[in-house]
Coordinates of C-alpha atoms in Angstrom, one line a residue:
M1 CA 87.6 -21.4 7.8
I2 CA 89.2 -22.3 11.1
A3 CA 92.6 -21.1 9.7
A4 CA 91.1 -17.8 8.5
E5 CA 89.4 -17.3 11.8
A6 CA 92.6 -18.0 13.6
L7 CA 94.4 -15.4 11.5
A8 CA 91.6 -12.9 12.1
A9 CA 92.0 -13.5 15.9
G10 CA 95.7 -12.6 15.6
L11 CA 97.4 -16.0 15.3
D12 CA 99.8 -15.6 12.4
T13 CA 102.2 -18.3 11.1
P14 CA 103.3 -19.0 7.5
T15 CA 101.6 -22.4 7.4
L16 CA 98.3 -20.9 8.8
C17 CA 98.4 -18.3 6.1
E18 CA 98.8 -21.0 3.5
L19 CA 96.2 -23.2 5.0
A20 CA 93.6 -20.3 5.0
G21 CA 93.8 -20.2 1.2
W22 CA 93.2 -23.9 0.7
P23 CA 90.0 -25.1 -0.9
R24 CA 87.3 -26.7 1.2
N25 CA 87.7 -30.0 -0.6
A26 CA 91.5 -30.4 0.0
D27 CA 92.7 -33.8 1.2
A28 CA 91.8 -34.2 4.9
R29 CA 95.3 -35.7 5.7
D30 CA 97.0 -32.7 4.1
I31 CA 94.8 -30.3 6.1
R32 CA 95.5 -32.1 9.3
D33 CA 99.3 -32.1 8.7
A34 CA 99.3 -28.4 7.8
F35 CA 97.2 -27.6 10.8
E36 CA 99.5 -29.5 13.1
Q37 CA 102.4 -27.6 11.5
A38 CA 100.7 -24.3 12.0
L39 CA 100.1 -25.1 15.7
A40 CA 103.7 -26.1 16.2
E41 CA 104.9 -22.9 14.5
S42 CA 102.8 -20.9 17.1
G43 CA 103.9 -23.1 20.0
I44 CA 100.5 -24.7 20.5
G45 CA 100.5 -28.5 21.2
L46 CA 97.7 -30.8 20.4
P47 CA 96.1 -32.7 23.3
D48 CA 96.4 -36.5 23.4
R49 CA 93.7 -38.5 21.6
A50 CA 91.7 -39.3 24.8
L51 CA 91.7 -35.7 26.0
A52 CA 90.7 -34.5 22.5
R53 CA 87.8 -37.0 22.6
R54 CA 86.6 -35.7 26.0
H55 CA 86.6 -32.1 24.6
A56 CA 84.6 -33.3 21.6
L57 CA 82.2 -35.1 23.9
R58 CA 81.5 -31.8 25.7
R59 CA 81.0 -30.0 22.4
M60 CA 78.6 -32.7 21.3
A61 CA 76.6 -32.3 24.5
A62 CA 76.4 -28.6 23.9
R63 CA 75.2 -29.2 20.3
L64 CA 72.6 -31.6 21.6
I65 CA 71.3 -28.9 24.0
D66 CA 71.3 -26.3 21.3
G67 CA 69.3 -28.5 18.9
E68 CA 72.2 -28.7 16.4
T69 CA 72.2 -32.5 16.7
T70 CA 69.8 -35.2 17.7
P71 CA 70.1 -38.0 20.3
A72 CA 70.1 -40.5 17.4
D73 CA 73.2 -38.7 16.0
L74 CA 75.2 -39.8 19.0
E75 CA 74.7 -43.5 18.1
R76 CA 76.6 -43.0 14.9
D77 CA 80.1 -42.1 16.2
D78 CA 81.1 -44.6 18.9
W79 CA 80.7 -42.0 21.7
W80 CA 79.9 -44.8 24.1
E81 CA 83.5 -45.9 23.8
T82 CA 84.9 -42.5 25.0
Q83 CA 87.2 -42.7 28.0
T84 CA 85.7 -40.6 30.8
E85 CA 87.2 -39.1 33.9
T86 CA 84.4 -37.1 35.6
A87 CA 81.0 -38.1 36.9
A88 CA 79.3 -35.8 34.4
E89 CA 81.1 -37.4 31.5
R90 CA 80.3 -40.9 32.8
A91 CA 76.6 -40.1 33.2
F92 CA 76.4 -38.7 29.7
V93 CA 78.3 -41.6 28.1
A94 CA 76.4 -44.2 30.0
L95 CA 73.3 -43.1 28.1
I96 CA 74.8 -43.5 24.7
P97 CA 74.1 -47.0 23.4
P98 CA 76.3 -48.6 20.7
C99 CA 73.3 -48.8 18.3
D100 CA 69.7 -47.8 17.9
C101 CA 68.4 -51.2 18.8
C102 CA 70.2 -51.2 22.2
I103 CA 68.4 -48.3 23.8
E104 CA 65.6 -50.4 25.2
Y105 CA 67.6 -53.5 25.6
T106 CA 70.7 -52.2 27.3
L107 CA 69.3 -49.1 29.0
G108 CA 65.8 -50.3 29.7
L109 CA 64.4 -47.0 28.5
D110 CA 61.8 -46.0 25.9
R111 CA 63.0 -43.4 23.3
R112 CA 61.2 -40.4 24.9
T113 CA 62.6 -41.2 28.4
W114 CA 66.0 -41.8 27.0
A115 CA 66.1 -38.6 25.0
A116 CA 65.0 -36.6 28.2
Q117 CA 67.6 -38.3 30.3
L118 CA 70.3 -37.7 27.7
R119 CA 69.4 -34.0 27.5
N120 CA 69.6 -33.7 31.3
A121 CA 73.0 -35.5 31.3
A122 CA 74.2 -33.1 28.5
L123 CA 73.1 -30.1 30.6
A124 CA 75.0 -31.4 33.6
L125 CA 78.1 -32.1 31.5
T126 CA 78.1 -28.7 29.8
S127 CA 77.6 -26.9 33.2
S128 CA 80.3 -28.9 34.9
P129 CA 83.8 -27.3 35.3
P130 CA 85.8 -27.4 32.0
I131 CA 88.5 -30.1 31.7
G132 CA 91.0 -27.6 30.5
P133 CA 91.7 -25.2 27.7
G134 CA 89.6 -25.7 24.7
C135 CA 86.3 -26.4 26.3

């Protein structure tokens, strides 16, 4: 769908056209390789891994605010290991424990207080200046 949306937005490369026709269940590695090729064909570079993770963290915070994900979902993806550079990123990541059992132990918070503080930190992160294109 991303490839089809990019085509509809005016980004047109041979690989992107091919990728737009691939089935949803295509091999993830093949999709990534083709997507990187399509970006290269259009002169768009991928951010380094750390920057991409920071962009993803901001999107995750927005999804939390919008109710598309829950605080518990953050515990499942090693967000707490994300390299941060801004105070808003650090405040958000500091509230993400490595596991469910660590909320009270490492943060000293009950679940309700933790969820409220996490939401506030997500609001602060999403309202902070973007870190660059893509956010």
